[in-house]
Amino acid sequence: MGDEPGVPRYEPRRTRRACIVFSFFPSLFLVAPAGPVLGQEDGCKDLPSLQVTVVDASGNIPIPGAMLVVHWSDVEETPLRETVGAEGRFLLCAPQDAKEAVLWAELGDDSSEQATVALAPGEVREVELRVLLAEVRRGRLIGRVYDALTERQVATAAVSVTGHAPDAASNRQGRFILSDVRPGVRHMEVRRIGYAPLRYRIDVTPGVTTEVDIGLVPTPVEMEPIVATVARLRRLEIKGFYERKYWGELTGNGYFFSPEYIERWRPSNVRFLVVSNVPGITWRSARNRRMGAGFSNLTCKMSIIVDGFSWGGWPNIPGSQLAGVEVYKGPATLPAEFGGSDARCGAIVIWTK
């Protein structure tokens, strides 16, 4: 796993036991939004769709404000993180080619179990996610499987953990998710035809998502497999930092500084971290030379956001207080949640501990 900004990387999430109920019925809706979007009142027409309800353990009390997390198993789309409505409901139009979704609900440090739902064009899948509070915390494993020689993703690899059922299979991007894993030292096993099987001892932390990078060795090559793990900071996970980091680095949009990178580099403050690592950012003020109206001697002021709030200039935040930093050098690469009239030259997004 790379520690440098601009290189794809991963990092933890919490989980709780919960019950999941889902069914499907033909769509009666009339509108066809393009791509994964929030469902509209008249539906998603020919697109697959999800009607999700988040409730308590009894199934009788809706939980408004819970965070819905959706990963697409077979299409290259950014995972969704959205807050459900006042009645605990959320309608989502899936990407046109999506065949499967993996989803769960989070409420603070608690979570439902994950549901894996098959999708079909023009059909609505109804999913009920039950969040169980005050239960024994479990852990979650999320990661990818790749070829240790070519570094290409490996699909359909079987990933299992002792004491956990069922197994998971890596998708077309080599990614997998195992939720509701008992905490403690567990044995993870990864198998795929054409590769030497891997068995690895992994420490599962209660309430935390651990990212695992697994490099399988093709047979009959003789070399050690590659395994790297890192625990995600819950605060950054809730804010969607890790999803933006993964997809931003995959597409080359943005610079990202993880907790591990910050800890290793130990910058004196956030300004030193950004200016020293991101080309074109000026020292005195957060200005981007590359966005200066086409003239090399002009600069354009970037938006600065600290823990979700706009900031007038460089904040005086020491490196020891930094949890993560995101830098977007133009409006084309800027996620919608950080957009606005003051962000036409990009944004520096800072998360503190």
CSV table of C-alpha atoms in Angstrom, one decimal:
chain,number,residue,atom,x,y,z
A,1,MET,CA,0.0,0.0,0.0
A,2,GLY,CA,1.5,3.3,-1.0
A,3,ASP,CA,1.9,6.1,1.5
A,4,GLU,CA,2.6,8.9,-1.0
A,5,PRO,CA,-0.1,11.3,-2.1
A,6,GLY,CA,-1.4,10.6,-5.5
A,7,VAL,CA,-1.0,6.8,-5.2
A,8,PRO,CA,-4.1,4.6,-4.6
A,9,ARG,CA,-4.4,3.7,-1.0
A,10,TYR,CA,-6.9,2.5,1.5
A,11,GLU,CA,-7.8,2.8,5.3
A,12,PRO,CA,-11.4,1.5,9.0
A,13,ARG,CA,-15.1,1.4,9.7
A,14,ARG,CA,-17.2,0.2,12.6
A,15,THR,CA,-20.0,-2.3,12.6
A,16,ARG,CA,-22.8,-3.7,14.7
A,17,ARG,CA,-24.9,-6.8,14.3
A,18,ALA,CA,-28.2,-6.3,12.7
A,19,CYS,CA,-31.0,-7.9,10.8
A,20,ILE,CA,-31.7,-7.4,7.1
A,21,VAL,CA,-34.9,-8.0,5.2
A,22,PHE,CA,-35.2,-7.5,1.4
A,23,SER,CA,-37.5,-8.2,-1.5
A,24,PHE,CA,-38.1,-7.0,-5.0
A,25,PHE,CA,-41.0,-6.0,-7.2
A,26,PRO,CA,-41.4,-4.6,-10.8
A,27,SER,CA,-40.9,-0.9,-11.2
A,28,LEU,CA,-44.0,1.3,-11.9
A,29,PHE,CA,-42.0,4.5,-12.2
A,30,LEU,CA,-41.7,6.8,-15.2
A,31,VAL,CA,-38.4,8.7,-15.2
A,32,ALA,CA,-35.0,7.5,-16.1
A,33,PRO,CA,-32.1,9.4,-14.5
A,34,ALA,CA,-28.6,8.6,-15.8
A,35,GLY,CA,-26.1,7.1,-13.4
A,36,PRO,CA,-26.4,6.6,-9.6
A,37,VAL,CA,-28.6,9.4,-8.4
A,38,LEU,CA,-31.1,10.0,-5.7
A,39,GLY,CA,-34.5,8.5,-6.6
A,40,GLN,CA,-37.2,11.0,-7.7
A,41,GLU,CA,-40.8,10.9,-6.9
A,42,ASP,CA,-41.7,9.3,-10.2
A,43,GLY,CA,-39.0,6.7,-9.9
A,44,CYS,CA,-36.1,5.5,-12.0
A,45,LYS,CA,-37.9,4.1,-15.1
A,46,ASP,CA,-35.7,1.4,-16.7
A,47,LEU,CA,-32.8,1.7,-14.2
A,48,PRO,CA,-32.3,-0.7,-11.3
A,49,SER,CA,-33.3,1.0,-8.0
A,50,LEU,CA,-33.1,0.5,-4.3
A,51,GLN,CA,-35.8,1.5,-1.8
A,52,VAL,CA,-34.0,1.4,1.6
A,53,THR,CA,-35.6,1.7,5.0
A,54,VAL,CA,-33.4,2.0,8.2
A,55,VAL,CA,-35.1,0.9,11.4
A,56,ASP,CA,-34.3,-0.2,14.9
A,57,ALA,CA,-33.8,-3.8,16.0
A,58,SER,CA,-37.6,-4.3,16.3
A,59,GLY,CA,-38.3,-3.2,12.8
A,60,ASN,CA,-41.0,-0.8,14.0
A,61,ILE,CA,-39.2,2.5,14.6
A,62,PRO,CA,-37.5,4.3,11.7
A,63,ILE,CA,-34.1,5.9,12.3
A,64,PRO,CA,-33.9,9.3,10.5
A,65,GLY,CA,-30.5,10.7,9.9
A,66,ALA,CA,-28.8,7.3,9.6
A,67,MET,CA,-26.0,7.2,7.1
A,68,LEU,CA,-26.5,4.8,4.1
A,69,VAL,CA,-23.4,3.3,2.5
A,70,VAL,CA,-23.7,1.7,-0.9
A,71,HIS,CA,-20.9,0.0,-2.9
A,72,TRP,CA,-21.4,-1.2,-6.5
A,73,SER,CA,-19.8,-4.7,-7.0
A,74,ASP,CA,-19.5,-4.7,-10.8
A,75,VAL,CA,-19.3,-1.1,-12.0
A,76,GLU,CA,-16.7,1.7,-11.7
A,77,GLU,CA,-18.7,4.1,-9.6
A,78,THR,CA,-17.9,6.0,-6.4
A,79,PRO,CA,-19.4,4.4,-3.3
A,80,LEU,CA,-22.5,6.3,-2.1
A,81,ARG,CA,-22.8,7.8,1.4
A,82,GLU,CA,-26.1,9.6,2.0
A,83,THR,CA,-28.3,10.5,5.0
A,84,VAL,CA,-31.7,8.8,5.0
A,85,GLY,CA,-34.8,11.0,5.3
A,86,ALA,CA,-37.1,11.8,8.2
A,87,GLU,CA,-38.9,8.5,7.9
A,88,GLY,CA,-35.7,6.5,7.6
A,89,ARG,CA,-36.2,6.0,3.9
A,90,PHE,CA,-34.0,6.5,0.9
A,91,LEU,CA,-34.7,5.8,-2.8
A,92,LEU,CA,-31.7,5.4,-5.1
A,93,CYS,CA,-31.5,4.9,-8.8
A,94,ALA,CA,-28.5,2.6,-9.5
A,95,PRO,CA,-26.1,2.9,-12.4
A,96,GLN,CA,-27.5,1.4,-15.6
A,97,ASP,CA,-25.1,-1.6,-15.8
A,98,ALA,CA,-25.1,-2.4,-12.1
A,99,LYS,CA,-25.9,-6.0,-11.3
A,100,GLU,CA,-25.2,-6.1,-7.6
A,101,ALA,CA,-25.0,-3.7,-4.6
A,102,VAL,CA,-23.5,-4.1,-1.2
A,103,LEU,CA,-25.0,-1.8,1.4
A,104,TRP,CA,-25.3,-1.1,5.1
A,105,ALA,CA,-26.5,1.7,7.5
A,106,GLU,CA,-24.5,3.5,10.1
A,107,LEU,CA,-25.6,5.5,13.1
A,108,GLY,CA,-22.7,6.9,15.0
A,109,ASP,CA,-20.5,4.0,16.0
A,110,ASP,CA,-23.3,1.5,15.3
A,111,SER,CA,-24.1,-0.3,12.0
A,112,SER,CA,-26.4,-2.8,10.5
A,113,GLU,CA,-25.1,-5.9,8.9
A,114,GLN,CA,-24.3,-5.5,5.2
A,115,ALA,CA,-26.8,-6.7,2.6
A,116,THR,CA,-25.8,-8.0,-0.8
A,117,VAL,CA,-28.6,-7.3,-3.3
A,118,ALA,CA,-28.9,-8.4,-6.9
A,119,LEU,CA,-30.2,-5.7,-9.3
A,120,ALA,CA,-32.1,-5.8,-12.5
A,121,PRO,CA,-33.2,-3.1,-15.0
A,122,GLY,CA,-36.7,-1.7,-14.2
A,123,GLU,CA,-36.9,-3.5,-10.9
A,124,VAL,CA,-37.0,-1.9,-7.4
A,125,ARG,CA,-35.3,-3.9,-4.6
A,126,GLU,CA,-36.8,-3.1,-1.2
A,127,VAL,CA,-34.2,-3.4,1.6
A,128,GLU,CA,-34.8,-3.0,5.3
A,129,LEU,CA,-31.7,-2.5,7.4
A,130,ARG,CA,-32.0,-3.0,11.2
A,131,VAL,CA,-29.5,-1.2,13.4
A,132,LEU,CA,-28.9,-3.0,16.7
A,133,LEU,CA,-27.6,-0.7,19.4
A,134,ALA,CA,-25.6,-1.5,22.5
A,135,GLU,CA,-24.5,-4.9,21.0
A,136,VAL,CA,-21.1,-6.4,21.2
A,137,ARG,CA,-19.0,-4.6,18.6
A,138,ARG,CA,-17.8,-6.5,15.6
A,139,GLY,CA,-15.2,-5.5,13.0
A,140,ARG,CA,-15.2,-5.1,9.2
A,141,LEU,CA,-12.6,-6.0,6.7
A,142,ILE,CA,-12.5,-4.2,3.4
A,143,GLY,CA,-9.7,-4.5,0.8
A,144,ARG,CA,-8.5,-5.7,-2.6
A,145,VAL,CA,-6.8,-8.7,-4.1
A,146,TYR,CA,-4.2,-8.2,-6.8
A,147,ASP,CA,-1.5,-10.1,-8.8
A,148,ALA,CA,1.8,-9.6,-6.9
A,149,LEU,CA,3.8,-9.7,-10.2
A,150,THR,CA,1.6,-7.5,-12.5
A,151,GLU,CA,-0.2,-5.6,-9.9
A,152,ARG,CA,-3.5,-6.1,-11.8
A,153,GLN,CA,-6.7,-6.7,-9.8
A,154,VAL,CA,-7.7,-10.3,-9.3
A,155,ALA,CA,-11.5,-11.1,-9.5
A,156,THR,CA,-13.4,-14.0,-8.1
A,157,ALA,CA,-10.9,-14.7,-5.4
A,158,ALA,CA,-12.5,-16.5,-2.4
A,159,VAL,CA,-11.8,-14.6,0.9
A,160,SER,CA,-12.7,-16.3,4.2
A,161,VAL,CA,-12.1,-15.6,7.9
A,162,THR,CA,-12.2,-18.2,10.6
A,163,GLY,CA,-15.5,-18.1,12.6
A,164,HIS,CA,-17.2,-16.0,9.9
A,165,ALA,CA,-19.7,-17.1,7.3
A,166,PRO,CA,-20.3,-16.6,4.4
A,167,ASP,CA,-17.1,-16.1,2.5
A,168,ALA,CA,-16.6,-13.1,0.2
A,169,ALA,CA,-15.5,-13.0,-3.4
A,170,SER,CA,-13.5,-10.2,-4.9
A,171,ASN,CA,-15.3,-8.2,-7.6
A,172,ARG,CA,-14.0,-7.1,-11.0
A,173,GLN,CA,-11.9,-4.4,-9.3
A,174,GLY,CA,-10.5,-7.0,-7.0
A,175,ARG,CA,-12.3,-5.5,-4.0
A,176,PHE,CA,-14.1,-7.3,-1.2
A,177,ILE,CA,-16.0,-6.6,2.0
A,178,LEU,CA,-16.5,-8.8,5.1
A,179,SER,CA,-18.7,-7.3,7.8
A,180,ASP,CA,-19.7,-8.5,11.2
A,181,VAL,CA,-16.4,-10.2,11.9
A,182,ARG,CA,-15.7,-11.3,15.5
A,183,PRO,CA,-12.9,-9.3,17.1
A,184,GLY,CA,-9.6,-10.8,18.0
A,185,VAL,CA,-6.8,-12.6,16.1
A,186,ARG,CA,-8.4,-14.4,13.1
A,187,HIS,CA,-7.0,-16.4,10.2
A,188,MET,CA,-7.8,-15.1,6.8
A,189,GLU,CA,-7.5,-17.3,3.8
A,190,VAL,CA,-7.5,-16.2,0.1
A,191,ARG,CA,-7.8,-18.7,-2.7
A,192,ARG,CA,-8.0,-18.3,-6.5
A,193,ILE,CA,-7.3,-20.8,-9.3
A,194,GLY,CA,-3.9,-20.1,-10.8
A,195,TYR,CA,-2.5,-18.6,-7.6
A,196,ALA,CA,-0.8,-20.0,-4.5
A,197,PRO,CA,-3.3,-19.9,-1.6
A,198,LEU,CA,-2.6,-17.4,1.1
A,199,ARG,CA,-3.2,-17.8,4.9
A,200,TYR,CA,-2.7,-14.8,7.1
A,201,ARG,CA,-3.2,-13.9,10.8
A,202,ILE,CA,-5.1,-10.7,11.1
A,203,ASP,CA,-6.1,-8.7,14.2
A,204,VAL,CA,-9.8,-7.6,14.0
A,205,THR,CA,-10.5,-4.6,16.2
A,206,PRO,CA,-14.0,-4.1,17.6
A,207,GLY,CA,-16.0,-1.3,15.9
A,208,VAL,CA,-13.2,-0.6,13.3
A,209,THR,CA,-12.8,-1.2,9.6
A,210,THR,CA,-9.4,-2.7,8.7
A,211,GLU,CA,-8.2,-2.3,5.1
A,212,VAL,CA,-6.3,-5.3,3.6
A,213,ASP,CA,-4.2,-5.3,0.5
A,214,ILE,CA,-3.4,-8.8,-0.7
A,215,GLY,CA,-0.9,-9.6,-3.4
A,216,LEU,CA,-1.4,-13.2,-4.6
A,217,VAL,CA,1.5,-15.0,-6.3
A,218,PRO,CA,0.8,-16.9,-9.6
A,219,THR,CA,1.8,-20.6,-9.6
A,220,PRO,CA,4.4,-21.9,-10.0
A,221,VAL,CA,6.3,-18.7,-9.2
A,222,GLU,CA,8.3,-18.9,-5.9
A,223,MET,CA,8.0,-15.8,-3.9
A,224,GLU,CA,6.2,-14.6,-0.7
A,225,PRO,CA,2.7,-13.2,-1.0
A,226,ILE,CA,2.2,-9.6,-0.1
A,227,VAL,CA,-0.2,-8.5,2.7
A,228,ALA,CA,-0.5,-5.0,4.1
A,229,THR,CA,-3.2,-3.8,6.6
A,230,VAL,CA,-4.2,-0.4,8.0
A,231,ALA,CA,-7.0,0.6,10.4
A,232,ARG,CA,-9.2,3.5,9.3
A,233,LEU,CA,-9.9,6.4,11.6
A,234,ARG,CA,-13.6,6.4,12.3
A,235,ARG,CA,-13.9,10.2,12.1
A,236,LEU,CA,-12.5,10.2,8.6
A,237,GLU,CA,-14.6,7.3,7.5
A,238,ILE,CA,-17.8,9.0,8.6
A,239,LYS,CA,-16.9,12.1,6.6
A,240,GLY,CA,-16.3,10.0,3.4
A,241,PHE,CA,-12.5,10.7,3.3
A,242,TYR,CA,-11.5,7.2,2.3
A,243,GLU,CA,-13.9,6.8,-0.6
A,244,ARG,CA,-12.9,10.2,-2.0
A,245,LYS,CA,-9.2,9.3,-1.6
A,246,TYR,CA,-9.6,5.9,-3.3
A,247,TRP,CA,-11.5,7.2,-6.3
A,248,GLY,CA,-9.6,10.5,-6.5
A,249,GLU,CA,-6.3,8.7,-6.7
A,250,LEU,CA,-7.7,6.1,-9.1
A,251,THR,CA,-8.7,8.9,-11.5
A,252,GLY,CA,-5.8,11.3,-10.7
A,253,ASN,CA,-8.2,13.9,-9.3
A,254,GLY,CA,-6.7,15.5,-6.1
A,255,TYR,CA,-4.0,15.1,-3.6
A,256,PHE,CA,-4.6,13.1,-0.4
A,257,PHE,CA,-2.7,12.9,2.8
A,258,SER,CA,-3.7,10.0,5.0
A,259,PRO,CA,-3.1,9.7,8.8
A,260,GLU,CA,-0.3,7.3,8.1
A,261,TYR,CA,1.4,9.6,5.7
A,262,ILE,CA,1.1,12.6,8.1
A,263,GLU,CA,2.5,10.5,11.0
A,264,ARG,CA,5.4,9.4,8.9
A,265,TRP,CA,6.2,12.8,7.4
A,266,ARG,CA,5.5,14.8,10.6
A,267,PRO,CA,5.0,18.2,9.1
A,268,SER,CA,5.2,21.2,11.5
A,269,ASN,CA,1.8,22.5,10.3
A,270,VAL,CA,-0.8,22.1,7.6
A,271,ARG,CA,0.5,24.9,5.4
A,272,PHE,CA,4.0,23.3,5.3
A,273,LEU,CA,2.4,19.9,4.5
A,274,VAL,CA,0.4,21.2,1.5
A,275,VAL,CA,2.9,23.7,0.1
A,276,SER,CA,5.8,21.2,0.3
A,277,ASN,CA,3.8,18.4,-1.5
A,278,VAL,CA,1.4,20.0,-3.9
A,279,PRO,CA,2.9,21.9,-6.9
A,280,GLY,CA,1.6,25.4,-7.5
A,281,ILE,CA,0.3,26.3,-4.0
A,282,THR,CA,1.7,29.5,-2.7
A,283,TRP,CA,3.2,29.8,0.8
A,284,ARG,CA,1.7,33.2,2.0
A,285,SER,CA,-1.9,32.4,1.1
A,286,ALA,CA,-3.7,29.5,-0.3
A,287,ARG,CA,-3.4,30.5,-3.9
A,288,ASN,CA,-3.1,28.2,-7.0
A,289,ARG,CA,-0.7,29.4,-9.6
A,290,ARG,CA,-2.1,26.9,-12.2
A,291,MET,CA,-5.6,28.4,-12.1
A,292,GLY,CA,-4.4,32.0,-12.6
A,293,ALA,CA,-6.6,33.0,-15.6
A,294,GLY,CA,-4.0,31.6,-18.0
A,295,PHE,CA,-1.1,33.8,-16.9
A,296,SER,CA,1.8,32.3,-15.0
A,297,ASN,CA,2.2,35.5,-12.9
A,298,LEU,CA,-1.4,35.5,-11.7
A,299,THR,CA,-2.8,33.4,-8.9
A,300,CYS,CA,-6.3,32.3,-7.9
A,301,LYS,CA,-7.4,32.0,-4.2
A,302,MET,CA,-8.5,28.5,-3.2
A,303,SER,CA,-11.2,27.7,-0.7
A,304,ILE,CA,-10.1,26.4,2.6
A,305,ILE,CA,-12.4,24.1,4.6
A,306,VAL,CA,-11.6,22.9,8.1
A,307,ASP,CA,-13.8,20.1,9.6
A,308,GLY,CA,-16.7,21.2,7.2
A,309,PHE,CA,-16.5,24.9,7.8
A,310,SER,CA,-15.1,27.6,5.5
A,311,TRP,CA,-11.9,29.3,6.6
A,312,GLY,CA,-10.5,32.7,5.5
A,313,GLY,CA,-6.9,31.8,5.1
A,314,TRP,CA,-4.3,29.3,6.2
A,315,PRO,CA,-5.4,28.0,9.6
A,316,ASN,CA,-2.7,27.6,12.4
A,317,ILE,CA,-3.1,23.9,12.8
A,318,PRO,CA,0.0,21.9,13.9
A,319,GLY,CA,0.8,18.7,12.2
A,320,SER,CA,0.2,16.7,15.4
A,321,GLN,CA,-3.5,17.7,15.2
A,322,LEU,CA,-4.1,16.7,11.5
A,323,ALA,CA,-6.1,13.6,10.7
A,324,GLY,CA,-6.3,14.0,7.0
A,325,VAL,CA,-6.0,16.6,4.2
A,326,GLU,CA,-7.5,16.7,0.7
A,327,VAL,CA,-6.4,19.2,-2.1
A,328,TYR,CA,-8.4,19.8,-5.2
A,329,LYS,CA,-6.8,22.2,-7.7
A,330,GLY,CA,-9.8,23.1,-9.8
A,331,PRO,CA,-13.6,23.0,-10.0
A,332,ALA,CA,-13.6,20.0,-12.4
A,333,THR,CA,-12.0,17.7,-9.7
A,334,LEU,CA,-13.9,19.1,-6.7
A,335,PRO,CA,-16.5,16.9,-5.1
A,336,ALA,CA,-20.0,18.4,-4.9
A,337,GLU,CA,-20.0,18.7,-1.1
A,338,PHE,CA,-17.0,21.2,-1.3
A,339,GLY,CA,-18.3,23.2,-4.2
A,340,GLY,CA,-19.5,26.8,-4.2
A,341,SER,CA,-18.8,30.3,-5.7
A,342,ASP,CA,-15.7,30.6,-3.5
A,343,ALA,CA,-14.2,27.3,-4.8
A,344,ARG,CA,-13.8,28.1,-8.5
A,345,CYS,CA,-10.0,27.7,-8.0
A,346,GLY,CA,-10.3,24.5,-6.0
A,347,ALA,CA,-10.2,23.7,-2.3
A,348,ILE,CA,-8.0,22.6,0.5
A,349,VAL,CA,-10.0,20.3,2.8
A,350,ILE,CA,-8.6,19.8,6.3
A,351,TRP,CA,-9.7,17.2,8.9
A,352,THR,CA,-8.5,17.5,12.5
A,353,LYS,CA,-8.3,14.8,15.1
